[in-house]
Coordinates of C-alpha atoms in Angstrom, one line a residue:
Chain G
X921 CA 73.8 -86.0 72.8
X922 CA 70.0 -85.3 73.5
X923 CA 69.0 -89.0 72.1
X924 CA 71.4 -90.0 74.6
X925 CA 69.9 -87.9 77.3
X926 CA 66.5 -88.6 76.4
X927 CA 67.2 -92.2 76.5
X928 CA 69.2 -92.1 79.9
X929 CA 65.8 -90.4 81.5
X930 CA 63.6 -92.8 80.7
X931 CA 63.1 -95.5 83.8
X932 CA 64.1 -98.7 82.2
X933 CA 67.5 -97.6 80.8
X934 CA 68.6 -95.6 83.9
X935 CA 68.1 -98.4 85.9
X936 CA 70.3 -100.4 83.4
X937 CA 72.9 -97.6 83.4
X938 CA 72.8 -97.3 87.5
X939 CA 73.3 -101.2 87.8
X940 CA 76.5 -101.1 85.4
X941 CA 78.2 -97.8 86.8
X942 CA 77.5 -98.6 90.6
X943 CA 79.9 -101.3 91.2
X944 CA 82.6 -99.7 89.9
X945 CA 81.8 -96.2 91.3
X946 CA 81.5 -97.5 94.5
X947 CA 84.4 -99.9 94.7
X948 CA 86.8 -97.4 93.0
X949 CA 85.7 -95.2 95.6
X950 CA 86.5 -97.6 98.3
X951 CA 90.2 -98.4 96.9
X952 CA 91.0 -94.3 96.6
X953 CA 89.7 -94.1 100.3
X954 CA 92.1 -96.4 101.3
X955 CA 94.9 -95.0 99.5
X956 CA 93.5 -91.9 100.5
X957 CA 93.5 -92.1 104.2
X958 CA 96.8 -94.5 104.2
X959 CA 98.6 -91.5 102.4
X960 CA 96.9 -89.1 104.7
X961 CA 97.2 -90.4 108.3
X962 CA 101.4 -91.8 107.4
X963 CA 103.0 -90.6 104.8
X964 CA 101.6 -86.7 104.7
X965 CA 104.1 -84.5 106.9
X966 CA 102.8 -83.6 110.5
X967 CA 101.2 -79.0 110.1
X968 CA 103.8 -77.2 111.7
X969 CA 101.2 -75.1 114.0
X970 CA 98.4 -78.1 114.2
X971 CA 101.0 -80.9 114.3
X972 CA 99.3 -84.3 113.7
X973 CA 95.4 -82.7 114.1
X974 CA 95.6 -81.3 111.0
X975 CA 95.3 -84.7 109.2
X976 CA 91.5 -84.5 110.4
X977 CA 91.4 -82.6 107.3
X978 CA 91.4 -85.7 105.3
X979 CA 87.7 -86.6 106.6
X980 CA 86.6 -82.9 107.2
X981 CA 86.8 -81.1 104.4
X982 CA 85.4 -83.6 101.3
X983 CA 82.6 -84.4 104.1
X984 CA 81.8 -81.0 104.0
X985 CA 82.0 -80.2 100.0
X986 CA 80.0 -83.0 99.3
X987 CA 77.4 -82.1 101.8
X988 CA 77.2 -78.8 100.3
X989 CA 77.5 -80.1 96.4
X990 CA 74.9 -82.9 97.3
X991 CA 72.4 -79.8 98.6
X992 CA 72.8 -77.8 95.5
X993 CA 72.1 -80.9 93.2
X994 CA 69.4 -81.7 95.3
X995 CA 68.0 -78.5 94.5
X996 CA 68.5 -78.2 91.1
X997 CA 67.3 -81.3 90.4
X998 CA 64.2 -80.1 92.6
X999 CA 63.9 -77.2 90.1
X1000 CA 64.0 -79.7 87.4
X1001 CA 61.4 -81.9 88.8
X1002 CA 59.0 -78.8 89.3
X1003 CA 60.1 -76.9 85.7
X1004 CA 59.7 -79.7 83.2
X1005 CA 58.0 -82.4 86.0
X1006 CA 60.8 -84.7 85.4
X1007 CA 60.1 -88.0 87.4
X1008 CA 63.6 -89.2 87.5
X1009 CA 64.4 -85.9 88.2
X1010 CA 62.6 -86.3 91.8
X1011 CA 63.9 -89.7 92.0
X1012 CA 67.5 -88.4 92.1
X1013 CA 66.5 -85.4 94.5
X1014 CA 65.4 -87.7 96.6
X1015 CA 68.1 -90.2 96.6
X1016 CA 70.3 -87.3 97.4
X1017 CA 69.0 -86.2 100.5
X1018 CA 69.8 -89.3 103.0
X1019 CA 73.1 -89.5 101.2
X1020 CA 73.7 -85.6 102.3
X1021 CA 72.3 -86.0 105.8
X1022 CA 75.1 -88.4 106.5
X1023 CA 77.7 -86.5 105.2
X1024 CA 76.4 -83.4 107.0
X1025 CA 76.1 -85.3 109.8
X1026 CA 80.0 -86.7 109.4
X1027 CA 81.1 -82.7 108.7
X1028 CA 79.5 -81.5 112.1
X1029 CA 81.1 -84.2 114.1
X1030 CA 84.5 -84.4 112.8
X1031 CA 84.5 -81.0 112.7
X1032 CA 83.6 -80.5 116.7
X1033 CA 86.2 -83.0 117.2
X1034 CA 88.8 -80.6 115.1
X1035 CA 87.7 -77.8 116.9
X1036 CA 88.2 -79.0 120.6
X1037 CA 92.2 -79.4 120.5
X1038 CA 92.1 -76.7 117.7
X1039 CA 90.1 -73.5 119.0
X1040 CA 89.4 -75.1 122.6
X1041 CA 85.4 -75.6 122.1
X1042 CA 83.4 -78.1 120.8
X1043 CA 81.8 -75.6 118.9
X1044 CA 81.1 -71.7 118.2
X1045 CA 78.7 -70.2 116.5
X1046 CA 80.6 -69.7 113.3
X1047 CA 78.5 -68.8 109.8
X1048 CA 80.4 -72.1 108.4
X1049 CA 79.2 -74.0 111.2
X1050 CA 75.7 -72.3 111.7
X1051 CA 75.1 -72.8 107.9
X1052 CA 76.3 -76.6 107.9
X1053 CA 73.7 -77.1 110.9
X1054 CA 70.8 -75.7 109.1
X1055 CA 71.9 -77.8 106.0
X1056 CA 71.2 -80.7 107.9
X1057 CA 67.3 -79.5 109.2
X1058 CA 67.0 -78.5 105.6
X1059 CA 68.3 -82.5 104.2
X1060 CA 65.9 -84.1 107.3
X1061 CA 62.7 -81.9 106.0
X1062 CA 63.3 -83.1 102.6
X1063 CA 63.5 -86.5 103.5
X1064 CA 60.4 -86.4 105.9
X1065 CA 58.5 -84.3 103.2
X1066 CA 59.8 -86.7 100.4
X1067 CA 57.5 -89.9 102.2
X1068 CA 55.0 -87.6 103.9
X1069 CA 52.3 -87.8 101.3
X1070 CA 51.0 -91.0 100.2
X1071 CA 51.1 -90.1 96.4
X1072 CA 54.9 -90.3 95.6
X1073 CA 54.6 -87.3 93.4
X1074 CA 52.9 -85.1 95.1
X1075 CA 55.0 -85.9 98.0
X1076 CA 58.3 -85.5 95.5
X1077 CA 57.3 -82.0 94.3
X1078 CA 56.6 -80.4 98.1
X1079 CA 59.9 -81.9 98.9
X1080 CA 61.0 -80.0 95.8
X1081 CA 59.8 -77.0 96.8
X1082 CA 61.7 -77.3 100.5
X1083 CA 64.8 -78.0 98.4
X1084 CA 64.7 -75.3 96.5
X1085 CA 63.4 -72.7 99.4
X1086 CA 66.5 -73.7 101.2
X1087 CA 68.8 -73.2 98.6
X1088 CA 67.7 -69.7 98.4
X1089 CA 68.3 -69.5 102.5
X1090 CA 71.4 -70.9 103.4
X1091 CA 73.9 -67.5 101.7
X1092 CA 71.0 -65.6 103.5
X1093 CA 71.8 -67.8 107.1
X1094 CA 75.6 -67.0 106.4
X1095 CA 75.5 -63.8 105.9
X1096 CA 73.4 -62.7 108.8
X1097 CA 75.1 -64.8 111.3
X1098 CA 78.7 -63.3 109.9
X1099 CA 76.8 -59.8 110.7
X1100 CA 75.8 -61.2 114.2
X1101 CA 79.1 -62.0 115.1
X1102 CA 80.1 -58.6 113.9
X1103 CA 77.7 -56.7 116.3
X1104 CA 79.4 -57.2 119.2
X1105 CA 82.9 -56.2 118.9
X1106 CA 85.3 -56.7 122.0
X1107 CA 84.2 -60.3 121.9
X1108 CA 87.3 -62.4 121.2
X1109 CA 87.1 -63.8 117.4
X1110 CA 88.3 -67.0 116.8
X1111 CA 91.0 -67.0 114.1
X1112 CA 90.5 -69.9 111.9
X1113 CA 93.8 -70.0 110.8
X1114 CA 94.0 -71.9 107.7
X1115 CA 97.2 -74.5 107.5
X1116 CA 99.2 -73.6 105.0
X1117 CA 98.8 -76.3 102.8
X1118 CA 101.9 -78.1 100.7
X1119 CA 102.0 -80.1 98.1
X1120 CA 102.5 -83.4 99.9
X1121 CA 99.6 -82.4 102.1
X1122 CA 96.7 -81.6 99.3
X1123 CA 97.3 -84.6 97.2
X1124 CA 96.1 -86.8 99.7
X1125 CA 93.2 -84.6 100.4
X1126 CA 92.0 -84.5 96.5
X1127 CA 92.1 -88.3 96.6
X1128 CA 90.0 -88.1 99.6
X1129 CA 87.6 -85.9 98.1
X1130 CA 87.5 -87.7 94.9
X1131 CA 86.8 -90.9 97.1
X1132 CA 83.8 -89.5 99.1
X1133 CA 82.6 -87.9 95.6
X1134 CA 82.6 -91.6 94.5
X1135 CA 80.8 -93.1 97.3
X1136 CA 78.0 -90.7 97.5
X1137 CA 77.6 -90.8 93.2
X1138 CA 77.4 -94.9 94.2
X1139 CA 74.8 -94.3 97.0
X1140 CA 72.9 -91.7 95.1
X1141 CA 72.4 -94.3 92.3
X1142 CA 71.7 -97.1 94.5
X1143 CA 68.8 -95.0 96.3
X1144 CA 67.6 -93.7 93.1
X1145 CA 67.2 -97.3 91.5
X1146 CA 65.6 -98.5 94.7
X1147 CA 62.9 -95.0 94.6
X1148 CA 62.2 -96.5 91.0
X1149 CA 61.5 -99.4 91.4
X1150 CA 59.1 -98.4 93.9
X1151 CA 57.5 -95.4 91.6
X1152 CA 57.3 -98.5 88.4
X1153 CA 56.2 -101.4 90.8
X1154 CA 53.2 -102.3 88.2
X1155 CA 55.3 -101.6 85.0
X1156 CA 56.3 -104.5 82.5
X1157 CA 60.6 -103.4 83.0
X1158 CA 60.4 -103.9 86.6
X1159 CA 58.0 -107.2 86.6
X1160 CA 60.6 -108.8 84.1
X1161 CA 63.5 -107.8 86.4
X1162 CA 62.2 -109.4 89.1
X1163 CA 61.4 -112.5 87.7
X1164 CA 65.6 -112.5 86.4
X1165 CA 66.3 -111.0 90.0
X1166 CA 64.7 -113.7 91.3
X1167 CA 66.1 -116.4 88.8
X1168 CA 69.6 -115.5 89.9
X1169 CA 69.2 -115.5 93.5
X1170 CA 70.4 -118.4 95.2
Chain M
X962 CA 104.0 -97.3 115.9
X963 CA 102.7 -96.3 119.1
X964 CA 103.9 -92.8 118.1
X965 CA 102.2 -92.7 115.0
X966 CA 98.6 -94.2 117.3
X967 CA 99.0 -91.1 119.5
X968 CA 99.4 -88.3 116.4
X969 CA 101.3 -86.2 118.4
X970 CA 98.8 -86.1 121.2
X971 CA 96.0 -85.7 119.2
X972 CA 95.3 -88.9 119.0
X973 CA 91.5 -89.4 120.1
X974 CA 90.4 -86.5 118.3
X975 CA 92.3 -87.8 114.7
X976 CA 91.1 -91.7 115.6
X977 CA 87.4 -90.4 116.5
X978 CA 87.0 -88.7 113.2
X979 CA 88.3 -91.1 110.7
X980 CA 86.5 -94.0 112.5
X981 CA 83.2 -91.8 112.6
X982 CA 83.6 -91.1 108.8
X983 CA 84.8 -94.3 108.0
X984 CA 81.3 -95.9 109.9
X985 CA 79.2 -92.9 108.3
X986 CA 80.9 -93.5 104.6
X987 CA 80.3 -97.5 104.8
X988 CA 76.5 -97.1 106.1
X989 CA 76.0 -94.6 103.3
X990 CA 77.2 -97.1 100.5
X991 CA 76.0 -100.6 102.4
X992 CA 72.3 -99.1 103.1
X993 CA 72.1 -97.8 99.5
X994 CA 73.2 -101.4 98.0
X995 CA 71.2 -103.6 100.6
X996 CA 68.0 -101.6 99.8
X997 CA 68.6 -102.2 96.1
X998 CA 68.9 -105.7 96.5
X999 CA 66.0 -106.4 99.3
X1000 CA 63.5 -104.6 97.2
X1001 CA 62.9 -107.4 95.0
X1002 CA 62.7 -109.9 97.5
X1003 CA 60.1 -108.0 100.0
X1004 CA 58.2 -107.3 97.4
X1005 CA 58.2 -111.2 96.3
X1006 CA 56.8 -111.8 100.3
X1007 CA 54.3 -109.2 99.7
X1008 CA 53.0 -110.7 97.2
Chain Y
X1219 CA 37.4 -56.7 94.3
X1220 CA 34.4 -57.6 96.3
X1221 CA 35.5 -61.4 96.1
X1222 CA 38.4 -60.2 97.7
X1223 CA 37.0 -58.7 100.2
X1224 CA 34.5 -61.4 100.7
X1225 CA 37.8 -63.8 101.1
X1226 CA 39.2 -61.4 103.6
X1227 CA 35.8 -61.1 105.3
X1228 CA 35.5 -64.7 106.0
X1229 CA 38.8 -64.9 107.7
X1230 CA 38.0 -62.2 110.0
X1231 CA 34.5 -64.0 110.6
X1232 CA 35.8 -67.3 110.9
X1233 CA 38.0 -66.2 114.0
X1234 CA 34.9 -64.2 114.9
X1235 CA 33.0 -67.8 115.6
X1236 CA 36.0 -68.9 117.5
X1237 CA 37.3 -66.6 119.0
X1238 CA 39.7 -69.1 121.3
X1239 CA 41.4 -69.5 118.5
X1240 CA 42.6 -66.2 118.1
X1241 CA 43.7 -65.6 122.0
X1242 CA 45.1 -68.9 122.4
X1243 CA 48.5 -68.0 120.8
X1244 CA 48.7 -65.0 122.9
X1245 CA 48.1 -66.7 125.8
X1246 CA 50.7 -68.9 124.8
X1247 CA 53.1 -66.9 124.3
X1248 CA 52.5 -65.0 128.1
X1249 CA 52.8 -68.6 129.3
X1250 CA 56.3 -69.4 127.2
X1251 CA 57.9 -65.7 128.8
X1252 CA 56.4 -66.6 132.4
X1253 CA 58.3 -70.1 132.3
X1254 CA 61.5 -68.3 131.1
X1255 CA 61.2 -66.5 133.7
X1256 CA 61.0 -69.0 136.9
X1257 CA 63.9 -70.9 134.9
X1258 CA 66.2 -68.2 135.8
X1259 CA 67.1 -67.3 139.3
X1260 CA 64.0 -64.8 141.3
X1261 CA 64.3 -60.8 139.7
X1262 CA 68.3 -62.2 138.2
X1263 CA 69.0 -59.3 136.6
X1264 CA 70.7 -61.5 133.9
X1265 CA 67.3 -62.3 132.8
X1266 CA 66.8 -58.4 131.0
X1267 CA 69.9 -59.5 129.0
X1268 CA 68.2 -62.4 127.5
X1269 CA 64.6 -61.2 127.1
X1270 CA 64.9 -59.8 123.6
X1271 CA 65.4 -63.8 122.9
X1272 CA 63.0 -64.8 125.1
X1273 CA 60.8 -62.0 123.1
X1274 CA 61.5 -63.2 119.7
X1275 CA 61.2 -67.3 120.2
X1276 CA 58.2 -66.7 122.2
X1277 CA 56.7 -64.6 119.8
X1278 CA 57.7 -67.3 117.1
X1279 CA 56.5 -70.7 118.5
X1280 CA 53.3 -69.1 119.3
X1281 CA 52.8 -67.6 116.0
X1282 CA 53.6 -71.1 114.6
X1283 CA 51.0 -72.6 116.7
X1284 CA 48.0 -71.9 114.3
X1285 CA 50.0 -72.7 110.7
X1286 CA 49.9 -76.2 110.3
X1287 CA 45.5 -75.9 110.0
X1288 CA 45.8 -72.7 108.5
X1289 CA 44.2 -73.9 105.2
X1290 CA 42.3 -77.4 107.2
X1291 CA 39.0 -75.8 107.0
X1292 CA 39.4 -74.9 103.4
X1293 CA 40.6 -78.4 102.6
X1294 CA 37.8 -80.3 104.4
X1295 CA 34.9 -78.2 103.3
X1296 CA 35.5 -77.9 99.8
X1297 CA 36.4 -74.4 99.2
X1298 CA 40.2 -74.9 98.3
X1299 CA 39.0 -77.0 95.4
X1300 CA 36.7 -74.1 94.2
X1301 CA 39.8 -71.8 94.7
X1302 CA 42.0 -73.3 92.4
X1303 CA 39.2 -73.7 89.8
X1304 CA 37.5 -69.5 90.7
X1305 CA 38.0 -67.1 88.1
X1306 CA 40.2 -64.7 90.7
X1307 CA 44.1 -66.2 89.8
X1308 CA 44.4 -68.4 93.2
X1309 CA 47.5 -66.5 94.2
X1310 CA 45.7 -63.6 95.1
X1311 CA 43.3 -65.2 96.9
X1312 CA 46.1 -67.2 98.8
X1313 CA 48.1 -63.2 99.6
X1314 CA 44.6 -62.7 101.0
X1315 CA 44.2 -65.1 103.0
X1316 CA 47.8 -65.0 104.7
X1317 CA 47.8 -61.2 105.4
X1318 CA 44.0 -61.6 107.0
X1319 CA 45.7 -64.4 108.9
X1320 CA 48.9 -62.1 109.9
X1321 CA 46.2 -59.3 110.9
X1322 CA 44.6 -61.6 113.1
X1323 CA 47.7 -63.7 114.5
X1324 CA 51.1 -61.8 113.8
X1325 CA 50.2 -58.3 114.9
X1326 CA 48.2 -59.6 117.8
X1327 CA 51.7 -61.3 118.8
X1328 CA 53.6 -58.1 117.9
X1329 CA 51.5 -55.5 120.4
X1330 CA 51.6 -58.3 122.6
X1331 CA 55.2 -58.1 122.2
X1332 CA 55.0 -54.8 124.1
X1333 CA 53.8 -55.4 127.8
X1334 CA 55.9 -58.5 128.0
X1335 CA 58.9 -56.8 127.3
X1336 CA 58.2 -54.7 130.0
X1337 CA 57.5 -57.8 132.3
X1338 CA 61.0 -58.6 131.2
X1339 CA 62.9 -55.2 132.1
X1340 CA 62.9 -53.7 128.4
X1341 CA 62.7 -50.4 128.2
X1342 CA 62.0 -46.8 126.2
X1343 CA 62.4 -46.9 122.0
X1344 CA 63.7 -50.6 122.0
X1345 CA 59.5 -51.6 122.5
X1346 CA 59.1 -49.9 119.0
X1347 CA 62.1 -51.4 117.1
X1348 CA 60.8 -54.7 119.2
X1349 CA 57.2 -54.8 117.9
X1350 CA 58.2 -53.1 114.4
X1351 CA 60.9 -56.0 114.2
X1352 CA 58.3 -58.4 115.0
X1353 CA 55.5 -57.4 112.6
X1354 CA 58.0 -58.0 109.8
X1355 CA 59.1 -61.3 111.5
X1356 CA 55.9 -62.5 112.1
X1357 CA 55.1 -62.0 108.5
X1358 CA 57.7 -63.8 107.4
X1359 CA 56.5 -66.6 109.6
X1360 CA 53.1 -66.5 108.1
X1361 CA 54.7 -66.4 103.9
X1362 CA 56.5 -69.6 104.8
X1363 CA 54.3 -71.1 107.4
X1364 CA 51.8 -70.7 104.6
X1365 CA 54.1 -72.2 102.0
X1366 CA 54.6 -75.3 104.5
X1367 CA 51.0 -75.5 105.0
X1368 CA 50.2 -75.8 101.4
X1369 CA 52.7 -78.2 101.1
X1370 CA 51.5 -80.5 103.8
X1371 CA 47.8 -79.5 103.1
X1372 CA 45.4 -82.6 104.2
X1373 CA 48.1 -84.2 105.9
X1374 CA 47.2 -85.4 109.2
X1375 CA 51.2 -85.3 110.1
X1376 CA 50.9 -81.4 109.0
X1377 CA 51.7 -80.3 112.7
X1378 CA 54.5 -82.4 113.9
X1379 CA 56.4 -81.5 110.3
X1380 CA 55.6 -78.0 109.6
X1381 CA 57.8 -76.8 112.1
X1382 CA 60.6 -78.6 111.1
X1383 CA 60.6 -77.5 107.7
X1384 CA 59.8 -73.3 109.2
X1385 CA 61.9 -73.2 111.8
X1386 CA 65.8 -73.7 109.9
X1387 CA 64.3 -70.9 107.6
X1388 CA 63.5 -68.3 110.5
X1389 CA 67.1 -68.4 111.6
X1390 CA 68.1 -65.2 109.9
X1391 CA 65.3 -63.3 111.1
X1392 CA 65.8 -63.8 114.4
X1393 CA 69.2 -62.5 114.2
X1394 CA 68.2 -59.4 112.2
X1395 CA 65.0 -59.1 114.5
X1396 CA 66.9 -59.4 117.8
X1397 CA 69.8 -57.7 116.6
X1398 CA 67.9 -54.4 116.0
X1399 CA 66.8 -53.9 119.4
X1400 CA 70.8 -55.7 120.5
X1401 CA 72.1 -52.7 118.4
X1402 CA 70.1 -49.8 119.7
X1403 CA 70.7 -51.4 123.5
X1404 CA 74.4 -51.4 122.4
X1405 CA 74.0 -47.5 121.2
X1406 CA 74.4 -48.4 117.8
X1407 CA 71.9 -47.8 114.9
X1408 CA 69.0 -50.2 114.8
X1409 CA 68.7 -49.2 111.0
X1410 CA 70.6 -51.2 109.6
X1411 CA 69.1 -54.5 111.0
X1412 CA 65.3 -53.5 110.3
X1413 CA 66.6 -52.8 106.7
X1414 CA 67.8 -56.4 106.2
X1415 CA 64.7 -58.0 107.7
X1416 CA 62.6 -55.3 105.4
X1417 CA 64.9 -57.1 102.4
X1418 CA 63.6 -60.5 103.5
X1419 CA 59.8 -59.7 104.0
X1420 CA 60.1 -58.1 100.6
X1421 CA 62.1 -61.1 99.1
X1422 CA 59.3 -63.5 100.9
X1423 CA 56.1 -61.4 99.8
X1424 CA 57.0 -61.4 96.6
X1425 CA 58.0 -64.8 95.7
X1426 CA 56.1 -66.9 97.8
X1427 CA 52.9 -66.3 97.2
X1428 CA 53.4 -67.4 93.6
X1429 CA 55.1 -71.0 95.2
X1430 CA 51.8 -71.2 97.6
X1431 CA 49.5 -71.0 94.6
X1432 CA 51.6 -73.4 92.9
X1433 CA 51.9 -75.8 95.8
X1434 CA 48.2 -75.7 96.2
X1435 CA 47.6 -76.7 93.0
X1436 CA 50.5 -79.6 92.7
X1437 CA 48.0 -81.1 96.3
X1438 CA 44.7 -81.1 93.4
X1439 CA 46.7 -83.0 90.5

């Protein structure tokens, strides 16, 4: 098991790994999408308080896990890279940050357009919402910090550092704005009534959220491999797979 | 089918979201791949 | 000990030389409340509703103003170098140097706090949980200000990306800060607010210095 990790951590033999998994990662992610969103938008039954809004669900909600599971790897893959100074440990926090950005990106939209036929407003300043906002500063300073500094490791390790400061923030940005919205009472709360979800209605979303799990793990490898390449320009592995890179092209 | 486009009303708000998603999730993949493959190229012209 | 105060000494002398630097964020901030002011509609009483946010982001972008060359001087003339190599564990020296800067910038901002709230309409005990909800805020500020500023330390993009990476961060403490003097305008007890931004100050003071030092050091590798 650790031979195999060792071996998977050093630069050469990820890249190796990342060029055989991504294909398939990233085209079996495209297949469950479709079946995903087929299922979702014509076979799942209509929510009988939301009606046909509900099926927004089926974008919203794996958008928004992932953005939140892409933050804490990016952090603890931060940790790693300022613990034991990992370098593919950086390379992967870094590849995960764009990736998360988008997908924060997609929550906050999708989830104003759910909210405008749903609670009447485009959007309220919700902890959810507040905390999914911040997210997104927190992704964009990683990834400005990340090419900031002209040595790529210093530059990795203060984008660490970001990662992992924000980690530590965003229970604290929840719970204060929960206790903001609690100070002034008389105010009307919006109930976020949850649809009561059946069967027919959550298997389409788990195939959804397995999909968008798959096309972020594809992305995440495909950034990585592209950050080490750049890191192990002047390295033997990469000059020898550019000469076959370059043999194969057309 | 016309039924079905409108969702029940909701139409622009359910056909917004899955096309914004469905734009974001195919930039995320496409950007990642392209990058991969370009690097080796560039760096050929750079060279 | 006497390093110490040497380190703390120089801070106080270095604003001493220019002493533009140290005014200029107050004067900022007058001019950020002023402009508030004219954006609303002449004496709208509406505006006394808002000024504990006017206070608090005023008080913050002017406190910011100064971070991103907080440790520039250092860098260019040699002595962060000497720091990081000086017998006193550079973490210490870094705790001194951030609570000589919040003496000079923070509580500056936080009295300053005072007479502009009156500008603004505020009134009676609120001006103490204000400026008390402040001093803690601003220090805040200045733990992760400094953090960002070690981070981007000789970076000539410092200023345009410090703020980006503070500013997400000081989203609780505005609510906690503001919400103090919300509560006791409300009639309830400003306590419990000034408690949770104590928890954070003590949260930042104690951990960040430690991921300054080490920040510093990961810019010398």
């Amino acid at each position: 098991m650790w031979t195999w990790f060792h071996r998977l951590a050093s630069p050469p033999s990820f890249f190796r790994f990342a060029d055989r998994l991504a294909p398939w990662v990233g085209g079996l992610g495209f297949v469950l999408l479709a079946i995903g969103w087929t299922w979702g938008l014509v076979y799942a039954p209509p929510d009988y308080q939301q009606g046909d809004a509900f099926r927004i669900i089926y974008v919203h909600v794996p958008a928004a896990a992932l953005s939140l599971g892409l933050y804490t790897g990016m952090a603890i893959a931060g940790a790693c890279a300022l613990i034991w100074r990992m370098k593919l440990a950086e390379v992967v926090m870094l590849a995960m940050a764009p990736v998360g950005m988008v997908l924060t990106a997609v929550t906050l939209l999708t989830g104003m357009l759910w909210g405008k036929p749903m609670w009447g407003a485009w959007w309220v300043w919700d902890a959810r919402l507040t905390a999914e906002l911040v997210l997104l500063f927190l992704f964009l300073g990683v990834i400005v910090l990340g090419d900031a500094i002209e040595d790529p490791r210093r530059s990795a390790r203060a984008a660490a550092w970001i990662a992992v400061v924000g980690i530590v923030n965003v229970p604290i940005v929840k719970f204060s704005v929960n206790w903001w919205n609690s100070l002034h009472q008389g105010a009307t709360v919006l109930s976020f009534g949850k649809p009561a979800i059946t069967v027919d209605m959550a298997i389409p979303l788990y195939i959804c959220l397995l999909a968008t799990a798959l096309l972020a793990a594809h992305a995440v490898l495909r950034r990585a491999q592209v950050r080490l390449l750049q890191r192990e320009a002047r390295t033997q592995w990469v000059k020898a797979l550019r000469a076959q890179e370059l043999g194969a092209l057309p | 089918m016309s039924q079905w486009l409108a969702m029940g009303g909701y139409g622009a708000y359910v056909w917004a979201s899955f096309a914004l998603t469905a734009a974001g999730l195919v930039w995320m993949s496409l950007a990642a791949s392209r990058a991969r493959r370009n690097w080796f190229r560039n760096e050929d012209e750079d060279q | 000990m006497k390093s110490l105060r040497g380190i703390f000494r120089r801070e106080v002398d270095l604003l001493r030389m220019q002493v533009l630097d140290a005014v200029l964020p107050l004067a900022f901030y007058l001019l950020v409340v002023m402009l508030f002011a004219f954006g609303t509609r002449a004496n709208d009483p509406a505006l006394a509703g808002l000024s504990v946010s006017i206070l608090w982001v005023g008080a913050v972008l002017s406190a910011l103003l100064p971070l991103p060359r907080l440790f520039a001087s250092e860098f260019e003339d040699g002595t962060l170098e000497q720091w990081c190599l000086a017998s006193t564990p550079l973490v210490v020296i870094v705790a001194i140097k951030l609570f000589a800067h919040w003496c000079l910038n923070g509580l500056a901002l936080a009295v300053m706090a005072v007479p502009l709230a009156v500008l603004l309409g505020l009134e009676g005990a609120g001006l103490g949980y204000l400026a008390l909800g402040l001093m803690m805020g601003t220090a805040i500020l200045t733990l992760l200000g400094g953090l960002s500023a070690c981070l981007l330390v000789g970076i000539p993009r410092a200023a345009s990306v410090l703020p980006l990476l503070v500013l997400p961060l000081m989203a609780p403490v505005v609510i906690f800060g503001s919400g103090a003097v919300r509560a006791w305008q409300l009639g309830a007890d400003p306590a419990a607010p000034l408690y949770f931004l104590g928890s954070l100050f003590a949260l930042s003071a104690t951990a960040l210095p430690w991921a300054c030092a080490s920040a510093l050091r990961n810019a010398y590798d």
